CSV table of C-alpha atoms and ligand atoms in Angstrom, one decimal:
chain,number,residue,atom,x,y,z
A,4,MET,CA,-4.5,-6.5,-25.3
A,5,PRO,CA,-4.2,-9.0,-22.4
A,6,ASP,CA,-6.8,-9.3,-19.7
A,7,PRO,CA,-6.4,-8.0,-16.1
A,8,LEU,CA,-5.5,-10.7,-13.6
A,9,SER,CA,-8.4,-13.1,-13.1
A,10,ALA,CA,-10.1,-13.9,-9.8
A,11,PRO,CA,-8.9,-14.6,-7.2
A,12,VAL,CA,-5.5,-12.8,-7.7
A,13,THR,CA,-2.6,-15.0,-6.5
A,14,VAL,CA,1.1,-14.3,-5.7
A,15,PRO,CA,2.3,-16.4,-8.7
A,16,ALA,CA,0.0,-14.4,-11.1
A,17,VAL,CA,1.4,-11.1,-9.8
A,18,ARG,CA,5.0,-12.4,-10.0
A,19,ALA,CA,4.4,-13.3,-13.7
A,20,ALA,CA,2.8,-9.9,-14.6
A,21,LYS,CA,5.9,-8.2,-16.1
A,22,ARG,CA,4.9,-5.7,-18.8
A,23,ARG,CA,7.8,-6.6,-21.1
A,24,ASP,CA,6.2,-10.1,-21.2
A,25,GLY,CA,2.9,-8.6,-22.5
A,26,HIS,CA,1.0,-8.2,-19.2
A,27,LEU,CA,-1.2,-5.2,-18.4
A,28,PRO,CA,0.2,-2.8,-15.8
A,29,LEU,CA,-0.7,-4.0,-12.2
A,30,VAL,CA,-3.1,-1.9,-10.3
A,31,MET,CA,-2.7,-1.6,-6.5
A,32,VAL,CA,-4.5,0.7,-4.1
A,33,THR,CA,-4.4,0.9,-0.3
A,34,ALA,CA,-7.4,0.0,1.8
A,35,TYR,CA,-7.6,-0.1,5.6
A,36,ASP,CA,-11.1,-1.4,6.3
A,37,ALA,CA,-14.0,-3.4,4.8
A,38,PRO,CA,-15.7,-0.5,2.9
A,39,GLY,CA,-12.3,0.4,1.3
A,40,ALA,CA,-11.7,-3.2,0.4
A,41,ARG,CA,-15.2,-3.5,-1.2
A,42,ILE,CA,-14.6,-0.3,-3.2
A,43,ALA,CA,-11.2,-1.6,-4.4
A,44,ASP,CA,-12.7,-5.0,-5.3
A,45,ALA,CA,-15.7,-3.6,-7.1
A,46,ALA,CA,-13.3,-1.3,-9.1
A,47,GLY,CA,-11.4,-4.3,-10.3
A,48,VAL,CA,-7.9,-3.6,-8.9
A,49,ASP,CA,-5.3,-6.4,-8.7
A,50,LEU,CA,-3.9,-5.9,-5.3
A,51,ILE,CA,-5.0,-4.2,-2.0
A,52,LEU,CA,-2.2,-2.9,0.2
A,53,VAL,CA,-3.1,-2.6,3.8
A,54,GLY,CA,-0.4,0.0,4.2
A,55,ASP,CA,1.2,1.3,7.4
A,56,SER,CA,0.1,4.6,5.9
A,57,VAL,CA,-3.1,3.8,7.9
A,58,ALA,CA,-1.1,5.9,10.4
A,59,ASN,CA,-1.4,9.1,8.4
A,60,ASN,CA,-4.6,8.5,6.5
A,61,VAL,CA,-6.8,7.0,9.2
A,62,LEU,CA,-5.3,7.1,12.7
A,63,GLY,CA,-4.2,10.8,12.6
A,64,TYR,CA,-0.5,10.2,13.2
A,65,GLU,CA,2.2,12.4,11.6
A,66,ASP,CA,4.2,9.4,10.2
A,67,THR,CA,4.1,5.7,9.8
A,68,LEU,CA,6.4,5.0,12.7
A,69,GLN,CA,3.6,4.9,15.2
A,70,VAL,CA,1.7,1.8,14.1
A,71,THR,CA,2.3,-1.6,15.6
A,72,VAL,CA,1.8,-5.1,14.4
A,73,GLU,CA,-1.4,-5.2,16.5
A,74,ASP,CA,-2.7,-2.1,14.7
A,75,MET,CA,-1.9,-3.6,11.3
A,76,ALA,CA,-3.5,-6.9,12.2
A,77,HIS,CA,-6.7,-5.1,13.2
A,78,HIS,CA,-6.9,-3.3,9.8
A,79,VAL,CA,-5.9,-6.4,7.8
A,80,ALA,CA,-8.7,-8.4,9.5
A,81,ALA,CA,-11.2,-5.7,8.6
A,82,VAL,CA,-10.1,-5.8,4.9
A,83,ALA,CA,-10.1,-9.6,4.8
A,84,ARG,CA,-13.6,-9.8,6.2
A,85,ALA,CA,-14.8,-8.2,3.0
A,86,LYS,CA,-13.4,-11.3,1.2
A,87,PRO,CA,-12.0,-9.2,-1.7
A,88,ARG,CA,-10.9,-10.7,-5.0
A,89,PRO,CA,-7.6,-8.7,-5.2
A,90,LEU,CA,-4.5,-10.1,-3.4
A,91,ILE,CA,-4.2,-8.7,0.1
A,92,VAL,CA,-0.7,-7.4,0.9
A,93,ALA,CA,0.0,-6.1,4.5
A,94,ASP,CA,2.8,-3.8,5.5
A,95,LEU,CA,5.1,-5.0,8.2
A,96,PRO,CA,5.4,-1.9,10.4
A,97,TRP,CA,8.5,-0.2,11.6
A,98,MET,CA,10.5,-2.3,14.2
A,99,SER,CA,8.5,-5.5,13.3
A,100,TYR,CA,11.4,-6.9,11.1
A,101,HIS,CA,14.4,-5.0,12.3
A,102,LEU,CA,15.6,-7.0,15.3
A,103,ASP,CA,16.0,-10.6,14.1
A,104,VAL,CA,14.6,-13.1,11.7
A,105,VAL,CA,12.6,-15.0,14.4
A,106,ASP,CA,10.8,-11.8,15.4
A,107,THR,CA,10.2,-11.0,11.7
A,108,VAL,CA,8.6,-14.4,10.9
A,109,ARG,CA,6.4,-14.2,14.1
A,110,ASN,CA,5.2,-10.8,13.1
A,111,GLY,CA,4.6,-11.8,9.4
A,112,ALA,CA,2.6,-14.8,10.7
A,113,THR,CA,0.4,-12.5,12.8
A,114,LEU,CA,-0.5,-10.6,9.7
A,115,VAL,CA,-1.1,-13.7,7.7
A,116,ARG,CA,-3.4,-15.1,10.4
A,117,ALA,CA,-5.2,-11.8,10.3
A,118,GLY,CA,-5.9,-12.4,6.6
A,119,ALA,CA,-2.9,-11.1,4.6
A,120,GLN,CA,-1.8,-13.2,1.7
A,121,ALA,CA,1.7,-11.5,1.5
A,122,VAL,CA,3.6,-9.0,3.5
A,123,LYS,CA,5.7,-5.9,2.4
A,124,LEU,CA,8.8,-4.6,4.0
A,125,GLU,CA,11.0,-1.6,3.3
A,126,GLY,CA,14.7,-1.7,2.5
A,127,GLY,CA,17.2,-3.4,0.2
A,128,SER,CA,20.1,-5.7,0.5
A,129,ASN,CA,20.0,-5.2,4.3
A,130,ARG,CA,16.6,-7.0,4.4
A,131,VAL,CA,17.6,-10.1,2.5
A,132,PRO,CA,17.9,-12.3,5.6
A,133,MET,CA,14.4,-11.3,6.7
A,134,VAL,CA,13.0,-11.9,3.2
A,135,GLU,CA,14.6,-15.4,3.1
A,136,ALA,CA,13.2,-16.2,6.6
A,137,LEU,CA,9.7,-15.2,5.7
A,138,LEU,CA,9.8,-17.2,2.5
A,139,ALA,CA,11.1,-20.2,4.4
A,140,ALA,CA,8.0,-19.9,6.5
A,141,GLU,CA,5.8,-19.8,3.3
A,142,ILE,CA,5.0,-16.0,3.7
A,143,PRO,CA,5.3,-14.3,0.3
A,144,VAL,CA,7.2,-10.9,0.4
A,145,MET,CA,6.9,-7.7,-1.6
A,146,GLY,CA,9.9,-5.3,-1.4
A,147,HIS,CA,9.8,-1.5,-1.1
A,148,LEU,CA,12.6,0.7,-2.2
A,149,GLY,CA,13.4,4.4,-2.8
A,150,LEU,CA,11.5,6.8,-0.6
A,151,THR,CA,10.8,4.5,2.2
A,152,PRO,CA,8.5,6.4,4.7
A,153,GLN,CA,9.8,4.3,7.7
A,154,SER,CA,13.2,6.0,7.1
A,155,VAL,CA,11.8,9.5,7.3
A,156,HIS,CA,14.3,10.6,9.9
A,157,THR,CA,17.3,9.0,8.2
A,158,MET,CA,16.3,10.6,4.9
A,159,GLY,CA,15.7,14.0,6.6
A,160,GLY,CA,12.1,14.2,5.4
A,161,TYR,CA,10.0,12.7,2.5
A,162,LYS,CA,12.5,13.4,-0.3
A,163,VAL,CA,12.9,12.0,-3.8
A,164,GLN,CA,15.6,9.3,-3.6
A,165,GLY,CA,18.1,8.0,-6.2
A,166,LYS,CA,19.0,11.4,-7.6
A,167,SER,CA,22.8,10.9,-7.9
A,168,ASP,CA,24.3,8.2,-10.2
A,169,ASP,CA,25.6,6.4,-7.1
A,170,ALA,CA,22.3,6.5,-5.3
A,171,ALA,CA,20.5,5.3,-8.4
A,172,HIS,CA,23.0,2.5,-8.9
A,173,SER,CA,22.5,1.4,-5.2
A,174,LEU,CA,18.8,1.2,-5.7
A,175,VAL,CA,19.2,-1.0,-8.8
A,176,VAL,CA,21.6,-3.3,-6.8
A,177,ASP,CA,19.1,-3.4,-3.9
A,178,ALA,CA,16.2,-4.3,-6.2
A,179,GLU,CA,18.3,-7.1,-7.7
A,180,ALA,CA,19.1,-8.4,-4.2
A,181,LEU,CA,15.4,-8.4,-3.2
A,182,ALA,CA,14.4,-10.2,-6.4
A,183,ALA,CA,17.2,-12.7,-6.0
A,184,ALA,CA,16.1,-13.3,-2.4
A,185,GLY,CA,12.6,-14.2,-3.7
A,186,CYS,CA,10.4,-11.1,-3.5
A,187,PHE,CA,7.5,-11.6,-5.9
A,188,ALA,CA,7.3,-7.8,-6.6
A,189,VAL,CA,8.9,-4.6,-5.5
A,190,VAL,CA,7.3,-1.2,-4.8
A,191,VAL,CA,9.5,1.7,-6.0
A,192,GLU,CA,8.6,5.0,-4.4
A,193,GLY,CA,9.7,8.6,-4.9
A,194,VAL,CA,12.5,8.3,-7.5
A,195,PRO,CA,13.2,10.0,-10.9
A,196,GLU,CA,11.4,8.2,-13.7
A,197,GLY,CA,14.8,7.1,-15.2
A,198,VAL,CA,15.5,5.3,-11.9
A,199,GLY,CA,12.1,3.6,-12.0
A,200,ALA,CA,12.8,2.5,-15.5
A,201,ALA,CA,16.3,1.2,-14.6
A,202,ILE,CA,15.0,-0.8,-11.7
A,203,THR,CA,12.1,-2.2,-13.8
A,204,GLY,CA,14.6,-3.2,-16.5
A,205,ALA,CA,17.0,-4.8,-14.1
A,206,VAL,CA,14.6,-7.2,-12.3
A,207,GLY,CA,12.5,-10.2,-13.5
A,208,VAL,CA,9.7,-9.5,-11.0
A,209,PRO,CA,7.2,-6.6,-11.4
A,210,THR,CA,7.9,-3.2,-10.0
A,211,ILE,CA,4.9,-1.2,-8.7
A,212,GLY,CA,5.6,2.5,-8.7
A,213,ILE,CA,4.4,5.4,-6.6
A,214,GLY,CA,5.9,8.6,-7.8
A,215,ALA,CA,8.4,6.5,-9.8
A,216,GLY,CA,7.3,7.3,-13.4
A,217,PRO,CA,5.4,5.4,-16.1
A,218,ALA,CA,7.9,2.6,-16.8
A,219,CYS,CA,7.1,0.5,-13.8
A,220,ASP,CA,5.1,-2.7,-14.2
A,221,GLY,CA,2.3,-1.3,-12.1
A,222,GLN,CA,1.2,1.7,-10.0
A,223,VAL,CA,0.0,2.1,-6.5
A,224,LEU,CA,-1.9,5.0,-4.9
A,225,VAL,CA,-3.3,5.7,-1.4
A,226,LEU,CA,-7.1,5.4,-1.6
A,227,HIS,CA,-7.6,8.5,0.5
A,228,ASP,CA,-5.4,10.5,-1.9
A,229,LEU,CA,-7.0,9.4,-5.2
A,230,LEU,CA,-10.5,9.8,-3.8
A,231,GLY,CA,-9.6,13.4,-2.7
A,232,ILE,CA,-10.4,12.7,1.0
A,233,ASN,CA,-7.0,14.0,2.1
A,234,PRO,CA,-7.0,17.8,1.8
A,235,THR,CA,-3.6,18.0,0.1
A,236,THR,CA,-1.7,15.4,-1.9
A,237,PRO,CA,1.8,15.0,-3.3
A,238,ARG,CA,2.5,16.0,-6.9
A,239,PHE,CA,2.6,12.4,-8.2
A,240,VAL,CA,-1.1,11.8,-7.1
A,241,ARG,CA,-4.0,12.2,-9.5
A,242,ARG,CA,-7.2,13.1,-7.6
A,243,TYR,CA,-10.0,11.2,-9.3
A,244,ALA,CA,-12.7,12.6,-7.0
A,245,GLU,CA,-13.1,15.2,-4.3
A,246,LEU,CA,-15.0,13.1,-1.8
A,247,GLY,CA,-13.6,15.1,1.2
A,248,ALA,CA,-15.4,18.3,-0.1
A,249,GLU,CA,-18.5,16.2,-1.0
A,250,ALA,CA,-18.6,14.7,2.4
A,251,VAL,CA,-18.4,18.1,4.1
A,252,ALA,CA,-21.2,19.4,1.9
A,253,ALA,CA,-23.4,16.4,2.7
A,254,VAL,CA,-23.0,16.6,6.4
A,255,ALA,CA,-23.5,20.4,6.3
A,256,ALA,CA,-26.8,19.8,4.3
A,257,TYR,CA,-27.9,17.3,7.0
A,258,ALA,CA,-27.1,19.7,9.8
A,259,ALA,CA,-29.1,22.5,8.0
A,260,ASP,CA,-32.1,20.1,7.5
A,261,VAL,CA,-32.1,19.1,11.2
A,262,ARG,CA,-31.9,22.7,12.4
A,263,SER,CA,-34.7,23.9,10.0
A,264,GLY,CA,-37.0,20.9,10.8
A,265,ARG,CA,-36.8,19.5,7.2
A,266,PHE,CA,-35.3,16.3,8.6
A,267,PRO,CA,-36.8,13.8,9.3
A,268,ALA,CA,-39.7,14.1,6.8
A,269,ASP,CA,-42.8,11.9,6.8
A,270,ALA,CA,-41.2,9.1,4.7
A,271,GLU,CA,-38.4,8.9,7.2
A,272,VAL,CA,-40.7,8.3,10.2
A,273,TYR,CA,-42.1,4.9,11.5
A,274,HIS,CA,-45.9,5.4,11.8
B,329,KIV,O1,1.7,2.3,3.3
B,329,KIV,C1,1.6,2.7,2.1
B,329,KIV,O2,0.6,3.3,1.7
B,329,KIV,C2,2.6,2.3,1.1
B,329,KIV,C3,2.5,2.8,-0.2
B,329,KIV,C4,2.9,4.3,-0.3
B,329,KIV,C5,3.3,2.0,-1.2
B,329,KIV,O3,3.6,1.6,1.5
């Protein structure tokens, strides 16, 4: 059995980590701050995604369309200050790579200066000029296909994508275009497992799945979902803990101790 990627994780190491070439599945998790980055690092994941899902998971927004490059840079910098071993990938938020390539590169550079080692953007063949411009500026790019949350209004909600033969074929073509343009990996979200497998088989760079089945070259989950901090989670999430409920119980115990006079005790007082 091959070893997980060694420290520190680099873009070329991720690019080479295709399962069919004998590599272990890649492990990516989101983190939005220094404590989250330290947890991901200590747990031995390969990549940290500072996702624009910070919008829903931390900032209280309904969707990811509300976060700006400045918001993302703030959270990327917090993650980077933890100096984690995993590769730090930052999401380019909505409207930061949609206008023109100059704007795209400037926004990518802002995230790199904040501490990102690569950026991720959503979309397929339509994003090839942006991918090429970022790479020309030495900014590594991860693609993101399938259920792309920044397209929530176009998709009519968060719906599984690639269900028809035509839609599945388009996703494979898009993945090939992103890989040919130079993306070092592609996130595949919210597609039937056969589509996840077809995309993974079609491209020479790793696919990292989220709700895309077991054939992908890696998996990504949102930290707040897998830790059970979010009260409800989609079907594809496995909740490895129930920290939300544990946190409520801990704060309730503290409140009860204060009100009953049990806190602070003698050992918790400066004499
Ligand atoms: O922002 C995010 O959390 C993501 C993952 C769902 C892949 O893009």
